[in-house]
C-alpha cells in the first residue's frame, strides 16, 4: 500500500523550479534545460523515488548521492543521432534533489535501473512519535 507524502514547501525553490521548467516555449525536454521527471511515494515502509532517465548508462551517466536528509540524482545525457545526410546532438547535465522524509535511513539506500527508469528505495523507521510538550520550569 502506498501513501502520498506531505512536504513543507519552500516558495523560493518552487519559483526557481517553475522558472526553469516552464520558461519560454516550454523549454523542458527540448535540450535547453535537461529535465528528469520524477515521482515519489511511500510504499511498504520505504520511501521510493522513480526517475525517467531513458537511454542513459547507469554505470557511466548517473550518480545517486545522499547528504544529510537530501537525496540527489545527477547525471549527463549525451546522445548522437546520425543518418545519411543528417546529424543531431542532444546533451546536457541534470540534477534533481528531494528532501527525505523523517525517519529515512540514509545509510540503507538502494538504487536499481530497469527499462529507462531509475528507482531509489530508502527504508523508513517506524512512524515517529508525535510532538510532545516539554514542561518549562522556573528557576
Tab-separated table of N, CA, C and O in Angstrom:
chain	number	residue	atom	x	y	z
A	1	UNK	N	0.838	-1.170	0.000
A	1	UNK	CA	0.000	0.000	0.000
A	1	UNK	C	0.884	1.234	0.000
A	1	UNK	O	1.854	1.317	0.722
A	2	UNK	N	0.566	2.202	-0.815
A	2	UNK	CA	1.364	3.416	-0.856
A	2	UNK	C	0.542	4.578	-0.346
A	2	UNK	O	-0.680	4.560	-0.355
A	3	UNK	N	1.259	5.591	0.131
A	3	UNK	CA	0.563	6.775	0.597
A	3	UNK	C	1.289	8.005	0.081
A	3	UNK	O	2.483	7.974	-0.186
A	4	UNK	N	0.546	9.077	-0.057
A	4	UNK	CA	1.097	10.315	-0.572
A	4	UNK	C	1.943	10.981	0.506
A	4	UNK	O	1.624	10.940	1.682
A	5	UNK	N	3.042	11.601	0.089
A	5	UNK	CA	3.906	12.296	1.034
A	5	UNK	C	3.433	13.728	1.212
A	5	UNK	O	2.998	14.369	0.266
A	6	UNK	N	3.526	14.210	2.417
A	6	UNK	CA	3.263	15.624	2.647
A	6	UNK	C	4.597	16.281	2.939
A	6	UNK	O	5.404	15.756	3.683
A	7	UNK	N	4.839	17.396	2.306
A	7	UNK	CA	6.111	18.082	2.436
A	7	UNK	C	5.878	19.536	2.807
A	7	UNK	O	4.905	20.124	2.388
A	8	UNK	N	6.840	20.066	3.532
A	8	UNK	CA	6.812	21.502	3.718
A	8	UNK	C	7.391	22.097	2.447
A	8	UNK	O	8.322	21.555	1.872
A	9	UNK	N	6.803	23.165	1.980
A	9	UNK	CA	7.256	23.731	0.724
A	9	UNK	C	8.115	24.951	0.955
A	9	UNK	O	7.981	25.646	1.943
A	10	UNK	N	8.999	25.177	0.029
A	10	UNK	CA	9.853	26.343	0.041
A	10	UNK	C	9.439	27.172	-1.164
A	10	UNK	O	9.708	26.789	-2.303
A	11	UNK	N	8.785	28.315	-0.949
A	11	UNK	CA	8.290	29.113	-2.070
A	11	UNK	C	9.386	29.521	-3.046
A	11	UNK	O	9.161	29.532	-4.252
A	12	UNK	N	10.578	29.830	-2.546
A	12	UNK	CA	11.668	30.230	-3.433
A	12	UNK	C	12.087	29.064	-4.328
A	12	UNK	O	12.259	29.235	-5.539
A	13	UNK	N	12.216	27.860	-3.753
A	13	UNK	CA	12.593	26.692	-4.548
A	13	UNK	C	11.526	26.391	-5.596
A	13	UNK	O	11.842	26.058	-6.744
A	14	UNK	N	10.247	26.509	-5.225
A	14	UNK	CA	9.173	26.272	-6.185
A	14	UNK	C	9.217	27.284	-7.325
A	14	UNK	O	9.010	26.946	-8.478
A	15	UNK	N	9.500	28.555	-6.991
A	15	UNK	CA	9.568	29.586	-8.023
A	15	UNK	C	10.733	29.322	-8.984
A	15	UNK	O	10.585	29.410	-10.196
A	16	UNK	N	11.896	28.947	-8.425
A	16	UNK	CA	13.041	28.668	-9.285
A	16	UNK	C	12.773	27.469	-10.188
A	16	UNK	O	13.140	27.469	-11.364
A	17	UNK	N	12.126	26.432	-9.651
A	17	UNK	CA	11.785	25.273	-10.471
A	17	UNK	C	10.799	25.673	-11.568
A	17	UNK	O	10.933	25.281	-12.710
A	18	UNK	N	9.822	26.494	-11.210
A	18	UNK	CA	8.845	26.942	-12.197
A	18	UNK	C	9.531	27.729	-13.299
A	18	UNK	O	9.265	27.533	-14.483
A	19	UNK	N	10.447	28.623	-12.938
A	19	UNK	CA	11.152	29.424	-13.943
A	19	UNK	C	11.990	28.553	-14.863
A	19	UNK	O	12.072	28.786	-16.057
A	20	UNK	N	12.632	27.530	-14.299
A	20	UNK	CA	13.478	26.659	-15.098
A	20	UNK	C	12.677	25.736	-16.005
A	20	UNK	O	13.047	25.490	-17.137
A	21	UNK	N	11.539	25.213	-15.515
A	21	UNK	CA	10.817	24.191	-16.259
A	21	UNK	C	9.688	24.739	-17.122
A	21	UNK	O	9.241	24.068	-18.034
A	22	UNK	N	9.214	25.926	-16.822
A	22	UNK	CA	8.076	26.439	-17.570
A	22	UNK	C	8.430	27.751	-18.265
A	22	UNK	O	7.610	28.633	-18.395
A	23	UNK	N	9.639	27.857	-18.694
A	23	UNK	CA	10.113	29.084	-19.316
A	23	UNK	C	9.542	29.264	-20.709
A	23	UNK	O	8.586	28.614	-21.122
A	24	UNK	N	10.126	30.175	-21.478
A	24	UNK	CA	9.636	30.474	-22.818
A	24	UNK	C	9.490	29.222	-23.670
A	24	UNK	O	10.373	28.396	-23.722
A	25	UNK	N	8.360	29.108	-24.291
A	25	UNK	CA	8.062	27.994	-25.204
A	25	UNK	C	8.207	26.634	-24.549
A	25	UNK	O	8.519	25.650	-25.208
A	26	UNK	N	7.985	26.567	-23.236
A	26	UNK	CA	8.029	25.270	-22.536
A	26	UNK	C	9.335	24.554	-22.753
A	26	UNK	O	9.372	23.488	-23.325
A	27	UNK	N	10.435	25.120	-22.309
A	27	UNK	CA	11.776	24.616	-22.585
A	27	UNK	C	12.000	23.178	-22.172
A	27	UNK	O	12.879	22.527	-22.691
A	28	UNK	N	11.258	22.664	-21.205
A	28	UNK	CA	11.601	21.341	-20.704
A	28	UNK	C	11.531	20.287	-21.807
A	28	UNK	O	10.662	20.283	-22.637
A	29	UNK	N	12.539	19.439	-21.786
A	29	UNK	CA	12.558	18.323	-22.721
A	29	UNK	C	13.013	18.671	-24.120
A	29	UNK	O	13.019	17.824	-24.983
A	30	UNK	N	13.426	19.918	-24.390
A	30	UNK	CA	13.866	20.253	-25.744
A	30	UNK	C	15.368	20.434	-25.821
A	30	UNK	O	15.872	20.931	-26.804
A	31	UNK	N	16.082	20.089	-24.766
A	31	UNK	CA	17.526	20.180	-24.808
A	31	UNK	C	18.066	21.473	-24.237
A	31	UNK	O	19.248	21.594	-24.011
A	32	UNK	N	17.214	22.470	-24.011
A	32	UNK	CA	17.692	23.728	-23.446
A	32	UNK	C	17.824	23.640	-21.938
A	32	UNK	O	18.681	24.256	-21.344
A	33	UNK	N	16.961	22.906	-21.297
A	33	UNK	CA	17.023	22.694	-19.853
A	33	UNK	C	16.793	21.208	-19.616
A	33	UNK	O	15.661	20.774	-19.525
A	34	UNK	N	17.868	20.393	-19.572
A	34	UNK	CA	17.674	18.959	-19.383
A	34	UNK	C	16.742	18.704	-18.202
A	34	UNK	O	16.884	19.292	-17.153
A	35	UNK	N	15.802	17.826	-18.412
A	35	UNK	CA	14.714	17.635	-17.473
A	35	UNK	C	14.544	16.158	-17.175
A	35	UNK	O	14.591	15.337	-18.071
A	36	UNK	N	14.366	15.840	-15.904
A	36	UNK	CA	14.137	14.459	-15.485
A	36	UNK	C	12.843	14.444	-14.699
A	36	UNK	O	12.715	15.107	-13.683
A	37	UNK	N	11.870	13.689	-15.189
A	37	UNK	CA	10.599	13.574	-14.465
A	37	UNK	C	10.773	12.562	-13.349
A	37	UNK	O	11.356	11.500	-13.554
A	38	UNK	N	10.251	12.909	-12.166
A	38	UNK	CA	10.336	12.007	-11.022
A	38	UNK	C	8.971	11.864	-10.365
A	38	UNK	O	8.107	12.732	-10.504
A	39	UNK	N	8.796	10.751	-9.684
A	39	UNK	CA	7.636	10.550	-8.819
A	39	UNK	C	8.174	9.966	-7.529
A	39	UNK	O	9.175	9.253	-7.524
A	40	UNK	N	7.527	10.313	-6.407
A	40	UNK	CA	7.953	9.740	-5.144
A	40	UNK	C	6.745	9.425	-4.279
A	40	UNK	O	5.717	10.076	-4.379
A	41	UNK	N	6.896	8.387	-3.463
A	41	UNK	CA	5.817	7.924	-2.603
A	41	UNK	C	6.398	7.005	-1.538
A	41	UNK	O	7.561	6.624	-1.607
A	42	UNK	N	5.586	6.682	-0.553
A	42	UNK	CA	5.980	5.734	0.485
A	42	UNK	C	5.189	4.455	0.251
A	42	UNK	O	3.972	4.488	0.094
A	43	UNK	N	5.917	3.317	0.237
A	43	UNK	CA	5.283	2.028	-0.004
A	43	UNK	C	5.986	0.962	0.827
A	43	UNK	O	7.213	0.865	0.784
A	44	UNK	N	5.219	0.175	1.560
A	44	UNK	CA	5.756	-0.942	2.347
A	44	UNK	C	6.931	-0.536	3.236
A	44	UNK	O	7.959	-1.210	3.280
A	45	UNK	N	6.818	0.592	3.920
A	45	UNK	CA	7.846	1.027	4.847
A	45	UNK	C	9.093	1.609	4.217
A	45	UNK	O	10.114	1.736	4.873
A	46	UNK	N	9.023	1.946	2.925
A	46	UNK	CA	10.170	2.557	2.249
A	46	UNK	C	9.729	3.777	1.463
A	46	UNK	O	8.636	3.806	0.893
A	47	UNK	N	10.611	4.776	1.425
A	47	UNK	CA	10.420	5.926	0.546
A	47	UNK	C	10.937	5.490	-0.814
A	47	UNK	O	12.038	4.936	-0.933
A	48	UNK	N	10.145	5.693	-1.866
A	48	UNK	CA	10.519	5.276	-3.212
A	48	UNK	C	10.517	6.495	-4.118
A	48	UNK	O	9.559	7.267	-4.135
A	49	UNK	N	11.599	6.665	-4.868
A	49	UNK	CA	11.691	7.727	-5.867
A	49	UNK	C	11.999	7.066	-7.201
A	49	UNK	O	12.928	6.255	-7.288
A	50	UNK	N	11.204	7.376	-8.204
A	50	UNK	CA	11.439	6.863	-9.554
A	50	UNK	C	11.715	8.033	-10.475
A	50	UNK	O	11.011	9.039	-10.438
A	51	UNK	N	12.743	7.888	-11.303
A	51	UNK	CA	13.126	8.945	-12.236
A	51	UNK	C	13.228	8.361	-13.642
A	51	UNK	O	13.793	7.288	-13.829
A	52	UNK	N	12.665	9.086	-14.608
A	52	UNK	CA	12.759	8.668	-16.007
A	52	UNK	C	14.083	9.148	-16.576
A	52	UNK	O	14.308	10.348	-16.715
A	53	UNK	N	14.967	8.213	-16.882
A	53	UNK	CA	16.258	8.543	-17.483
A	53	UNK	C	16.558	7.564	-18.628
A	53	UNK	O	17.563	6.863	-18.612
A	54	UNK	N	15.700	7.530	-19.654
A	54	UNK	CA	15.895	6.572	-20.744
A	54	UNK	C	17.157	6.866	-21.546
A	54	UNK	O	17.563	8.014	-21.690
A	55	UNK	N	17.764	5.797	-22.019
A	55	UNK	CA	18.925	5.933	-22.885
A	55	UNK	C	20.222	6.231	-22.159
A	55	UNK	O	21.244	6.449	-22.797
A	56	UNK	N	20.206	6.245	-20.838
A	56	UNK	CA	21.430	6.509	-20.086
A	56	UNK	C	22.012	5.214	-19.559
A	56	UNK	O	21.295	4.277	-19.258
A	57	UNK	N	23.322	5.192	-19.449
A	57	UNK	CA	24.007	4.056	-18.840
A	57	UNK	C	24.160	4.378	-17.357
A	57	UNK	O	24.875	5.314	-16.993
A	58	UNK	N	23.490	3.622	-16.469
A	58	UNK	CA	23.553	3.962	-15.049
A	58	UNK	C	24.967	3.872	-14.465
A	58	UNK	O	25.270	4.539	-13.485
A	59	UNK	N	25.845	3.070	-15.077
A	59	UNK	CA	27.220	2.957	-14.586
A	59	UNK	C	28.063	4.168	-14.976
A	59	UNK	O	28.986	4.543	-14.267
A	60	UNK	N	27.758	4.770	-16.111
A	60	UNK	CA	28.576	5.859	-16.642
A	60	UNK	C	27.945	7.236	-16.474
A	60	UNK	O	28.645	8.215	-16.264
A	61	UNK	N	26.612	7.338	-16.614
A	61	UNK	CA	25.953	8.636	-16.771
A	61	UNK	C	25.133	9.110	-15.580
A	61	UNK	O	24.657	10.238	-15.580
A	62	UNK	N	24.913	8.258	-14.568
A	62	UNK	CA	24.009	8.605	-13.464
A	62	UNK	C	24.725	8.447	-12.126
A	62	UNK	O	25.474	7.494	-11.925
A	63	UNK	N	24.467	9.392	-11.208
A	63	UNK	CA	25.024	9.314	-9.866
A	63	UNK	C	23.915	9.598	-8.860
A	63	UNK	O	23.149	10.546	-9.025
A	64	UNK	N	23.821	8.775	-7.822
A	64	UNK	CA	22.853	8.961	-6.747
A	64	UNK	C	23.645	9.224	-5.475
A	64	UNK	O	24.517	8.418	-5.115
A	65	UNK	N	23.360	10.358	-4.817
A	65	UNK	CA	24.066	10.700	-3.583
A	65	UNK	C	23.069	11.077	-2.496
A	65	UNK	O	21.954	11.514	-2.790
A	66	UNK	N	23.492	10.880	-1.252
A	66	UNK	CA	22.699	11.307	-0.103
A	66	UNK	C	23.623	12.119	0.787
A	66	UNK	O	24.707	11.664	1.157
A	67	UNK	N	23.190	13.336	1.085
A	67	UNK	CA	23.944	14.181	2.002
A	67	UNK	C	22.960	14.721	3.029
A	67	UNK	O	22.036	15.461	2.668
A	68	UNK	N	23.140	14.309	4.270
A	68	UNK	CA	22.180	14.691	5.307
A	68	UNK	C	20.839	14.060	4.998
A	68	UNK	O	20.730	12.853	4.833
A	69	UNK	N	19.794	14.882	4.861
A	69	UNK	CA	18.466	14.368	4.533
A	69	UNK	C	18.056	14.695	3.102
A	69	UNK	O	16.885	14.711	2.774
A	70	UNK	N	19.051	14.942	2.221
A	70	UNK	CA	18.763	15.284	0.829
A	70	UNK	C	19.302	14.195	-0.097
A	70	UNK	O	20.490	13.862	-0.056
A	71	UNK	N	18.416	13.655	-0.917
A	71	UNK	CA	18.764	12.661	-1.928
A	71	UNK	C	18.880	13.385	-3.264
A	71	UNK	O	17.977	14.142	-3.641
A	72	UNK	N	19.992	13.187	-3.977
A	72	UNK	CA	20.219	13.874	-5.244
A	72	UNK	C	20.520	12.859	-6.339
A	72	UNK	O	21.335	11.962	-6.158
A	73	UNK	N	19.838	13.031	-7.467
A	73	UNK	CA	20.127	12.257	-8.675
A	73	UNK	C	20.720	13.240	-9.670
A	73	UNK	O	20.124	14.279	-9.955
A	74	UNK	N	21.905	12.920	-10.168
A	74	UNK	CA	22.525	13.798	-11.153
A	74	UNK	C	23.133	12.943	-12.250
A	74	UNK	O	23.350	11.749	-12.086
A	75	UNK	N	23.383	13.575	-13.367
A	75	UNK	CA	23.976	12.845	-14.467
A	75	UNK	C	24.151	13.709	-15.688
A	75	UNK	O	23.951	14.921	-15.654
A	76	UNK	N	24.529	13.039	-16.761
A	76	UNK	CA	24.753	13.747	-18.011
A	76	UNK	C	24.181	12.933	-19.156
A	76	UNK	O	24.412	11.734	-19.261
A	77	UNK	N	23.438	13.613	-19.986
A	77	UNK	CA	22.830	12.995	-21.156
A	77	UNK	C	23.676	13.354	-22.381
A	77	UNK	O	23.923	14.518	-22.648
A	78	UNK	N	24.142	12.326	-23.086
A	78	UNK	CA	24.902	12.529	-24.319
A	78	UNK	C	24.305	11.612	-25.374
A	78	UNK	O	24.394	10.398	-25.258
A	79	UNK	N	23.717	12.202	-26.362
A	79	UNK	CA	23.061	11.400	-27.391
A	79	UNK	C	23.428	11.968	-28.760
A	79	UNK	O	23.416	13.167	-28.971
A	80	UNK	N	23.752	11.078	-29.660
A	80	UNK	CA	24.103	11.490	-31.013
A	80	UNK	C	23.342	10.613	-31.994
A	80	UNK	O	23.348	9.392	-31.870
A	81	UNK	N	22.677	11.262	-32.932
A	81	UNK	CA	21.947	10.523	-33.973
A	81	UNK	C	22.529	10.906	-35.324
A	81	UNK	O	22.695	12.084	-35.631
A	82	UNK	N	22.820	9.893	-36.117
A	82	UNK	CA	23.363	10.136	-37.454
A	82	UNK	C	22.572	9.311	-38.460
A	82	UNK	O	22.223	8.163	-38.202
A	83	UNK	N	22.292	9.906	-39.558
A	83	UNK	CA	21.839	9.136	-40.708
A	83	UNK	C	22.551	9.710	-41.926
A	83	UNK	O	23.461	10.512	-41.793
A	84	UNK	N	22.142	9.334	-43.068
A	84	UNK	CA	22.904	9.635	-44.286
A	84	UNK	C	23.274	11.114	-44.441
A	84	UNK	O	24.434	11.434	-44.675
A	85	UNK	N	22.320	12.018	-44.333
A	85	UNK	CA	22.584	13.438	-44.574
A	85	UNK	C	22.297	14.318	-43.371
A	85	UNK	O	22.150	15.531	-43.521
A	86	UNK	N	22.203	13.719	-42.201
A	86	UNK	CA	21.785	14.492	-41.036
A	86	UNK	C	22.483	13.972	-39.791
A	86	UNK	O	22.658	12.776	-39.619
A	87	UNK	N	22.885	14.895	-38.935
A	87	UNK	CA	23.499	14.526	-37.669
A	87	UNK	C	22.937	15.439	-36.586
A	87	UNK	O	22.805	16.637	-36.783
A	88	UNK	N	22.600	14.852	-35.428
A	88	UNK	CA	21.967	15.607	-34.348
A	88	UNK	C	22.603	15.235	-33.016
A	88	UNK	O	22.880	14.067	-32.773
A	89	UNK	N	22.831	16.235	-32.164
A	89	UNK	CA	23.371	16.010	-30.825
A	89	UNK	C	22.376	16.506	-29.795
A	89	UNK	O	21.770	17.553	-29.960
A	90	UNK	N	22.218	15.756	-28.706
A	90	UNK	CA	21.436	16.169	-27.544
A	90	UNK	C	22.311	15.889	-26.337
A	90	UNK	O	22.730	14.751	-26.136
A	91	UNK	N	22.588	16.913	-25.549
A	91	UNK	CA	23.424	16.686	-24.385
A	91	UNK	C	23.142	17.729	-23.316
A	91	UNK	O	22.539	18.757	-23.581
A	92	UNK	N	23.549	17.425	-22.126
A	92	UNK	CA	23.391	18.355	-21.014
A	92	UNK	C	23.372	17.617	-19.687
A	92	UNK	O	23.112	16.425	-19.625
A	93	UNK	N	23.670	18.352	-18.634
A	93	UNK	CA	23.665	17.797	-17.289
A	93	UNK	C	22.304	18.006	-16.656
A	93	UNK	O	21.597	18.952	-16.985
A	94	UNK	N	21.956	17.124	-15.736
A	94	UNK	CA	20.726	17.281	-14.982
A	94	UNK	C	21.004	16.982	-13.525
A	94	UNK	O	21.970	16.307	-13.182
A	95	UNK	N	20.151	17.527	-12.668
A	95	UNK	CA	20.267	17.301	-11.233
A	95	UNK	C	18.889	17.503	-10.620
A	95	UNK	O	18.251	18.510	-10.864
A	96	UNK	N	18.434	16.529	-9.843
A	96	UNK	CA	17.170	16.637	-9.101
A	96	UNK	C	17.454	16.248	-7.663
A	96	UNK	O	18.079	15.227	-7.413
A	97	UNK	N	17.009	17.077	-6.735
A	97	UNK	CA	17.194	16.809	-5.308
A	97	UNK	C	15.849	16.800	-4.618
A	97	UNK	O	14.969	17.601	-4.950
A	98	UNK	N	15.696	15.895	-3.661
A	98	UNK	CA	14.483	15.827	-2.846
A	98	UNK	C	14.901	15.654	-1.390
A	98	UNK	O	15.934	15.060	-1.091
A	99	UNK	N	14.087	16.187	-0.498
A	99	UNK	CA	14.321	16.013	0.926
A	99	UNK	C	13.691	14.696	1.352
A	99	UNK	O	12.530	14.428	1.049
A	100	UNK	N	14.475	13.871	2.035
A	100	UNK	CA	13.963	12.584	2.507
A	100	UNK	C	12.982	12.809	3.652
A	100	UNK	O	13.137	13.747	4.435
A	101	UNK	N	11.979	11.962	3.770
A	101	UNK	CA	11.004	12.111	4.856
A	101	UNK	C	11.624	11.784	6.213
A	101	UNK	O	12.645	11.084	6.276
A	102	UNK	N	11.023	12.269	7.295
A	102	UNK	CA	11.533	11.951	8.638
A	102	UNK	C	11.594	10.439	8.844
A	102	UNK	O	10.718	9.703	8.414
A	103	UNK	N	12.653	9.975	9.491
A	103	UNK	CA	12.807	8.551	9.772
A	103	UNK	C	13.505	7.768	8.674
A	103	UNK	O	13.716	6.568	8.803
A	104	UNK	N	13.880	8.427	7.568
A	104	UNK	CA	14.554	7.734	6.463
A	104	UNK	C	15.953	7.315	6.883
A	104	UNK	O	16.672	8.064	7.535
A	105	UNK	N	16.341	6.086	6.524
A	105	UNK	CA	17.662	5.552	6.855
A	105	UNK	C	18.595	5.791	5.666
A	105	UNK	O	18.666	4.982	4.738
A	106	UNK	N	19.319	6.902	5.694
A	106	UNK	CA	20.179	7.294	4.579
A	106	UNK	C	21.328	6.318	4.341
A	106	UNK	O	21.932	6.312	3.274
A	107	UNK	N	21.638	5.469	5.321
A	107	UNK	CA	22.727	4.502	5.172
A	107	UNK	C	22.287	3.233	4.445
A	107	UNK	O	23.121	2.400	4.111
A	108	UNK	N	20.987	3.059	4.215
A	108	UNK	CA	20.480	1.829	3.600
A	108	UNK	C	19.811	2.096	2.248
A	108	UNK	O	18.918	1.371	1.838
A	109	UNK	N	20.257	3.108	1.531
A	109	UNK	CA	19.678	3.461	0.235
A	109	UNK	C	20.052	2.406	-0.801
A	109	UNK	O	21.183	1.952	-0.862
A	110	UNK	N	19.071	2.001	-1.617
A	110	UNK	CA	19.305	1.066	-2.715
A	110	UNK	C	18.789	1.687	-3.997
A	110	UNK	O	17.738	2.331	-4.003
A	111	UNK	N	19.515	1.510	-5.092
A	111	UNK	CA	19.095	2.050	-6.390
A	111	UNK	C	19.175	0.954	-7.443
A	111	UNK	O	20.090	0.137	-7.428
A	112	UNK	N	18.184	0.947	-8.350
A	112	UNK	CA	18.183	-0.016	-9.452
A	112	UNK	C	17.723	0.699	-10.713
A	112	UNK	O	17.045	1.727	-10.653
A	113	UNK	N	18.090	0.149	-11.862
A	113	UNK	CA	17.758	0.748	-13.155
A	113	UNK	C	17.162	-0.331	-14.048
A	113	UNK	O	17.789	-1.368	-14.276
A	114	UNK	N	15.935	-0.106	-14.509
A	114	UNK	CA	15.263	-1.056	-15.386
A	114	UNK	C	14.480	-0.304	-16.450
A	114	UNK	O	13.666	0.563	-16.117
A	115	UNK	N	14.714	-0.634	-17.710
A	115	UNK	CA	13.949	-0.087	-18.829
A	115	UNK	C	13.837	1.439	-18.797
A	115	UNK	O	12.773	2.013	-19.000
A	116	UNK	N	14.943	2.126	-18.513
A	116	UNK	CA	14.953	3.578	-18.541
A	116	UNK	C	14.431	4.263	-17.298
A	116	UNK	O	14.321	5.477	-17.256
A	117	UNK	N	14.107	3.481	-16.257
A	117	UNK	CA	13.598	4.068	-15.015
A	117	UNK	C	14.563	3.741	-13.880
A	117	UNK	O	14.857	2.582	-13.607
A	118	UNK	N	15.061	4.793	-13.228
A	118	UNK	CA	15.906	4.642	-12.056
A	118	UNK	C	14.995	4.630	-10.837
A	118	UNK	O	14.163	5.519	-10.676
A	119	UNK	N	15.120	3.606	-9.996
A	119	UNK	CA	14.297	3.509	-8.797
A	119	UNK	C	15.208	3.495	-7.578
A	119	UNK	O	16.115	2.680	-7.482
A	120	UNK	N	14.961	4.426	-6.665
A	120	UNK	CA	15.737	4.536	-5.438
A	120	UNK	C	14.802	4.251	-4.268
A	120	UNK	O	13.722	4.834	-4.183
A	121	UNK	N	15.217	3.330	-3.376
A	121	UNK	CA	14.414	2.983	-2.199
A	121	UNK	C	15.212	3.299	-0.936
A	121	UNK	O	16.387	2.967	-0.839
A	122	UNK	N	14.515	3.930	0.006
A	122	UNK	CA	15.123	4.288	1.285
A	122	UNK	C	14.197	3.786	2.390
A	122	UNK	O	13.049	4.235	2.481
A	123	UNK	N	14.668	2.843	3.228
A	123	UNK	CA	13.817	2.366	4.326
A	123	UNK	C	13.481	3.511	5.284
A	123	UNK	O	14.304	4.394	5.531
A	124	UNK	N	12.267	3.455	5.820
A	124	UNK	CA	11.824	4.453	6.793
A	124	UNK	C	11.543	3.729	8.099
A	124	UNK	O	10.856	2.707	8.118
A	125	UNK	N	12.081	4.287	9.182
A	125	UNK	CA	11.845	3.717	10.516
A	125	UNK	C	10.359	3.818	10.835
A	125	UNK	O	9.625	4.591	10.215
A	126	UNK	N	9.939	3.035	11.811
A	126	UNK	CA	8.546	3.103	12.241
A	126	UNK	C	8.155	4.556	12.432
A	126	UNK	O	8.995	5.399	12.734
A	127	UNK	N	6.876	4.814	12.276
A	127	UNK	CA	6.379	6.183	12.363
A	127	UNK	C	6.876	6.866	13.629
A	127	UNK	O	6.821	6.309	14.711
A	128	UNK	N	7.391	8.073	13.446
A	128	UNK	CA	7.929	8.852	14.561
A	128	UNK	C	6.804	9.238	15.517
A	128	UNK	O	5.680	9.463	15.113
A	129	UNK	N	7.163	9.320	16.788
A	129	UNK	CA	6.190	9.767	17.775
A	129	UNK	C	5.816	11.212	17.469
A	129	UNK	O	6.622	11.982	16.969
A	130	UNK	N	4.584	11.572	17.764
A	130	UNK	CA	4.120	12.932	17.505
A	130	UNK	C	4.823	13.932	18.406
A	130	UNK	O	5.655	13.583	19.249
A	131	UNK	N	4.478	15.173	18.243
A	131	UNK	CA	5.076	16.223	19.054
A	131	UNK	C	4.683	16.030	20.510
A	131	UNK	O	3.590	15.556	20.808
A	132	UNK	N	5.577	16.364	21.394
A	132	UNK	CA	5.265	16.275	22.814
A	132	UNK	C	5.545	17.618	23.456
A	132	UNK	O	6.390	18.372	22.995
A	133	UNK	N	4.847	17.876	24.498
A	133	UNK	CA	5.016	19.129	25.221
A	133	UNK	C	6.100	18.974	26.268
A	133	UNK	O	6.116	17.978	27.005
A	134	UNK	N	7.010	19.920	26.307
A	134	UNK	CA	8.101	19.903	27.265
A	134	UNK	C	7.784	20.922	28.345
A	134	UNK	O	7.579	22.098	28.058
A	135	UNK	N	7.723	20.475	29.593
A	135	UNK	CA	7.412	21.427	30.667
A	135	UNK	C	8.556	22.411	30.862
A	135	UNK	O	9.721	22.064	30.743
A	136	UNK	N	8.208	23.639	31.169
A	136	UNK	CA	9.184	24.683	31.433
A	136	UNK	C	9.205	24.937	32.937
A	136	UNK	O	8.164	25.209	33.524
A	137	UNK	N	10.381	24.815	33.520
A	137	UNK	CA	10.494	25.025	34.967
A	137	UNK	C	11.029	26.422	35.248
A	137	UNK	O	11.760	27.001	34.435
A	138	UNK	N	10.655	26.942	36.394
A	138	UNK	CA	11.149	28.264	36.813
A	138	UNK	C	12.354	28.081	37.721
A	138	UNK	O	12.412	27.156	38.505
A	139	UNK	N	13.262	29.005	37.617
A	139	UNK	CA	14.450	28.968	38.491
A	139	UNK	C	14.241	29.816	39.712
A	139	UNK	O	13.606	30.797	39.716
